[in-house]
């Protein structure tokens, strides 16, 4: 039995007591969260989110690339969110390698260098600011009044604000 | 007080009872989940995930673009995951518009047409298969033995398997 099979069994249990079938499509709290995919960072527990509350966008690092700008444009333009919360975290895997190392190791193994940047970074706070700056520079996201960036400490559970859109 | 302020207050409560400070960086269950950002889809509740269990990657639609391939390559190559779970869902916002409409409306307002596809789709199951196909075609993701695609029903809470990598 694979781990996927076990998680499907959990899903059957979730459905058996499900009582949230009437929630509307637009997020009730009007917020989009962009967070790292890290397994230790649970945006639901951390932010007290429940089903229906917020869009949650996640990737390696919690960085802003073209796909996050696409998702945020859809979130705000079609589904009415107006606030953006960015969450990076301590002990992030993205701090453990460089783009050149990672892409070079793939090229050595596969024979092709990936066409993307791995988006590795060396300074957490600086990368949070970089993410805010990429959002502010994007012409397709209409609401930029509340773009706030945080670092989550995976050892203490604390959320520290780094910067916000001016 | 903004919604973001309220969620920060929730985070302070989370930290005050936090007892998960010793979890390792690699996901304990060896799984990466790629799901839609939709507010009604809570991967933690649905799959029974806890802090430390799995990478969670999310965007508008739960689609596979270059950034999800980047995140999956990092997840597998640097942090040891081997199984991939894709989750789309019923009543998805991505079913309500076309790329041409959305990008055209932005062009009409902003004067610039977004350089990205919005990744809208008209058939849920077909888009799940498209996501699986994009992963199978990617040369940088090493583990493709368990790539399984699902549709979550936001009205019943049920998870239905659509297809898996052959």
XYZ file of N, CA, C and O in Angstrom, chain B residues 25-101:
308
model
N 13.586 18.540 7.717
C 13.232 19.245 6.489
C 12.552 18.331 5.457
O 11.531 18.709 4.882
N 13.081 17.133 5.180
C 12.428 16.274 4.156
C 11.050 15.801 4.625
O 10.878 15.423 5.790
N 10.061 15.833 3.743
C 8.707 15.400 4.123
C 8.672 13.935 4.571
O 9.159 13.049 3.864
N 8.067 13.696 5.725
C 8.059 12.356 6.321
C 7.366 11.324 5.442
O 7.763 10.157 5.417
N 6.312 11.730 4.705
C 5.547 10.766 3.925
C 6.074 10.616 2.498
O 5.541 9.787 1.732
N 7.061 11.427 2.115
C 7.655 11.287 0.779
C 6.722 11.634 -0.371
O 6.873 11.122 -1.484
N 5.780 12.533 -0.100
C 4.760 12.881 -1.103
C 4.775 14.378 -1.400
O 4.996 15.186 -0.497
N 4.557 14.728 -2.666
C 4.297 16.114 -3.043
C 2.884 16.188 -3.601
O 2.514 15.411 -4.488
N 2.096 17.124 -3.068
C 0.720 17.343 -3.521
C 0.701 18.620 -4.371
O 1.287 19.624 -3.975
N 0.077 18.550 -5.543
C -0.131 19.750 -6.362
C -1.638 19.963 -6.449
O -2.340 19.123 -7.024
N -2.123 21.056 -5.872
C -3.575 21.274 -5.789
C -3.929 22.688 -6.198
O -3.102 23.593 -6.194
N -5.200 22.878 -6.534
C -5.706 24.215 -6.824
C -5.641 25.072 -5.560
O -5.726 24.569 -4.443
N -5.496 26.384 -5.745
C -5.456 27.325 -4.618
C -6.825 27.548 -3.988
O -6.929 28.226 -2.964
N -7.885 26.970 -4.573
C -9.258 27.249 -4.139
C -9.421 27.208 -2.619
O -8.912 26.303 -1.944
N -10.153 28.184 -2.093
C -10.303 28.332 -0.646
C -11.019 27.149 0.002
O -10.808 26.850 1.177
N -11.866 26.472 -0.779
C -12.662 25.387 -0.193
C -11.915 24.066 -0.125
O -12.378 23.101 0.499
N -10.774 24.003 -0.789
C -9.979 22.768 -0.845
C -8.857 22.852 0.184
O -7.881 23.579 0.005
N -8.999 22.124 1.278
C -8.009 22.117 2.359
C -7.257 20.784 2.335
O -7.757 19.774 2.827
N -6.058 20.759 1.761
C -5.339 19.488 1.606
C -5.003 18.818 2.944
O -4.876 17.599 3.001
N -4.864 19.620 4.008
C -4.540 19.051 5.317
C -5.707 18.241 5.849
O -5.570 17.086 6.239
N -6.890 18.866 5.861
C -8.070 18.154 6.320
C -8.408 16.978 5.415
O -8.627 15.857 5.882
N -8.405 17.230 4.112
C -8.806 16.209 3.139
C -7.924 14.967 3.206
O -8.422 13.838 3.283
N -6.613 15.158 3.176
C -5.691 14.014 3.091
C -5.178 13.574 4.462
O -4.381 12.625 4.550
N -5.627 14.271 5.515
C -5.152 13.903 6.848
C -3.675 14.218 7.056
O -2.970 13.486 7.754
N -3.213 15.304 6.450
C -1.800 15.679 6.570
C -1.557 16.498 7.836
O -2.379 17.319 8.219
N -0.399 16.274 8.447
C 0.042 17.108 9.557
C 1.357 17.772 9.193
O 1.996 17.419 8.197
N 1.789 18.725 10.034
C 3.070 19.378 9.842
C 4.174 18.319 9.694
O 4.280 17.407 10.512
N 4.990 18.479 8.647
C 6.108 17.564 8.439
C 5.849 16.468 7.428
O 6.775 15.768 7.019
N 4.587 16.299 7.004
C 4.227 15.139 6.187
C 4.561 15.259 4.701
O 5.083 14.309 4.108
N 4.208 16.363 4.063
C 4.236 16.410 2.595
C 4.486 17.819 2.079
O 4.094 18.799 2.720
N 5.119 17.919 0.940
C 5.172 19.192 0.224
C 3.787 19.484 -0.344
O 3.124 18.571 -0.849
N 3.382 20.745 -0.256
C 2.100 21.135 -0.830
C 2.341 22.311 -1.783
O 2.807 23.370 -1.377
N 2.076 22.076 -3.047
C 2.278 23.049 -4.125
C 0.894 23.440 -4.633
O 0.069 22.564 -4.897
N 0.616 24.735 -4.759
C -0.728 25.144 -5.167
C -0.691 26.361 -6.072
O 0.158 27.238 -5.927
N -1.661 26.413 -6.970
C -1.807 27.576 -7.852
C -3.238 27.614 -8.390
O -4.058 26.737 -8.045
N -3.534 28.608 -9.202
C -4.866 28.707 -9.790
C -5.088 27.526 -10.730
O -4.428 27.417 -11.765
N -5.964 26.619 -10.352
C -6.299 25.466 -11.165
C -5.628 24.170 -10.739
O -6.068 23.090 -11.103
N -4.519 24.284 -10.014
C -3.744 23.073 -9.719
C -3.052 22.542 -10.957
O -2.755 21.357 -11.082
N -2.770 23.448 -11.889
C -2.179 23.067 -13.180
C -0.661 22.916 -13.063
O -0.049 23.326 -12.079
N -0.070 22.308 -14.072
C 1.387 22.145 -14.126
C 1.963 23.126 -15.137
O 1.710 23.015 -16.340
N 2.717 24.116 -14.610
C 3.458 25.033 -15.482
C 4.940 24.896 -15.119
O 5.303 24.047 -14.291
N 5.763 25.748 -15.708
C 7.207 25.660 -15.427
C 7.500 25.740 -13.935
O 8.405 25.060 -13.435
N 6.751 26.559 -13.193
C 7.079 26.715 -11.775
C 6.748 25.467 -10.959
O 7.430 25.167 -9.977
N 5.703 24.742 -11.330
C 5.396 23.501 -10.618
C 6.447 22.426 -10.961
O 6.816 21.613 -10.112
N 6.942 22.426 -12.199
C 7.995 21.480 -12.567
C 9.280 21.796 -11.783
O 9.973 20.881 -11.328
N 9.586 23.081 -11.620
C 10.714 23.494 -10.764
C 10.509 22.975 -9.332
O 11.407 22.339 -8.753
N 9.344 23.232 -8.762
C 9.104 22.817 -7.375
C 9.169 21.303 -7.222
O 9.731 20.794 -6.242
N 8.613 20.576 -8.177
C 8.647 19.109 -8.099
C 10.074 18.581 -8.256
O 10.450 17.602 -7.595
N 10.875 19.205 -9.119
C 12.268 18.768 -9.275
C 13.028 18.964 -7.967
O 13.782 18.083 -7.529
N 12.813 20.097 -7.308
C 13.463 20.355 -6.012
C 12.937 19.383 -4.960
O 13.699 18.815 -4.178
N 11.633 19.172 -4.952
C 11.019 18.258 -3.979
C 11.613 16.855 -4.078
O 11.963 16.232 -3.071
N 11.740 16.363 -5.292
C 12.240 14.988 -5.472
C 13.760 14.906 -5.362
O 14.291 14.017 -4.696
N 14.458 15.815 -6.017
C 15.925 15.703 -6.103
C 16.629 16.092 -4.811
O 17.663 15.511 -4.468
N 16.100 17.083 -4.106
C 16.790 17.560 -2.909
C 16.140 17.077 -1.624
O 16.778 17.029 -0.581
N 14.854 16.721 -1.674
C 14.168 16.416 -0.422
C 13.465 15.062 -0.438
O 12.677 14.746 0.445
N 13.768 14.257 -1.472
C 13.460 12.835 -1.425
C 12.033 12.382 -1.622
O 11.716 11.220 -1.376
N 11.122 13.253 -2.081
C 9.771 12.755 -2.322
C 9.758 11.897 -3.593
O 10.587 12.084 -4.494
N 8.838 10.945 -3.641
C 8.778 10.033 -4.793
C 7.360 9.885 -5.352
O 7.188 9.380 -6.457
N 6.345 10.301 -4.596
C 4.966 10.174 -5.078
C 4.392 11.576 -5.309
O 4.677 12.505 -4.571
N 3.557 11.678 -6.370
C 2.922 12.956 -6.703
C 1.406 12.766 -6.735
O 0.909 11.829 -7.366
N 0.697 13.663 -6.045
C -0.768 13.653 -6.026
C -1.266 14.974 -6.614
O -0.916 16.037 -6.112
N -2.049 14.893 -7.686
C -2.614 16.087 -8.319
C -4.085 16.209 -7.944
O -4.823 15.226 -8.066
N -4.512 17.413 -7.516
C -5.916 17.590 -7.140
C -6.521 18.826 -7.817
O -6.145 19.955 -7.525
N -7.445 18.584 -8.728
C -8.336 19.618 -9.240
C -9.657 19.491 -8.463
O -9.785 18.616 -7.605
N -10.641 20.331 -8.754
C -11.888 20.241 -7.992
C -13.078 20.742 -8.796
O -12.927 21.552 -9.726
N -14.260 20.321 -8.413
C -15.501 20.767 -9.051
C -15.723 22.248 -8.763
O -15.176 22.803 -7.812
N -16.561 22.891 -9.578
C -16.913 24.316 -9.395
C -15.676 25.206 -9.404
O -15.613 26.218 -8.697
N -14.676 24.829 -10.185
C -13.421 25.578 -10.215
C -13.590 26.877 -11.005
O -14.236 26.897 -12.057
N -12.978 27.938 -10.512
C -13.017 29.219 -11.216
C -12.434 29.142 -12.611
O -12.841 29.899 -13.512
N -11.501 28.210 -12.821
C -10.842 28.083 -14.115
C -11.782 27.587 -15.210
O -11.439 27.618 -16.394
N -12.968 27.092 -14.799
C -13.969 26.622 -15.755
C -14.875 27.756 -16.218
O -15.726 27.562 -17.089
N -14.722 28.961 -15.623
C -15.699 30.026 -15.835
C -15.261 31.067 -16.859
O -15.980 32.045 -17.078
N -14.077 30.917 -17.431
C -13.620 31.907 -18.409
C -12.691 31.224 -19.404
O -12.310 30.063 -19.205
N -12.343 31.948 -20.452
C -11.339 31.437 -21.385
C -10.080 32.300 -21.289
O -10.136 33.450 -20.832
N -8.969 31.742 -21.711
C -7.721 32.504 -21.748
C -7.901 33.805 -22.529
O -7.489 34.883 -22.088
N -8.518 33.683 -23.701
C -8.684 34.861 -24.559
C -9.494 35.951 -23.864
O -9.139 37.137 -23.908
N -10.593 35.544 -23.207
C -11.425 36.517 -22.491
C -10.640 37.214 -21.378
O -10.645 38.438 -21.261
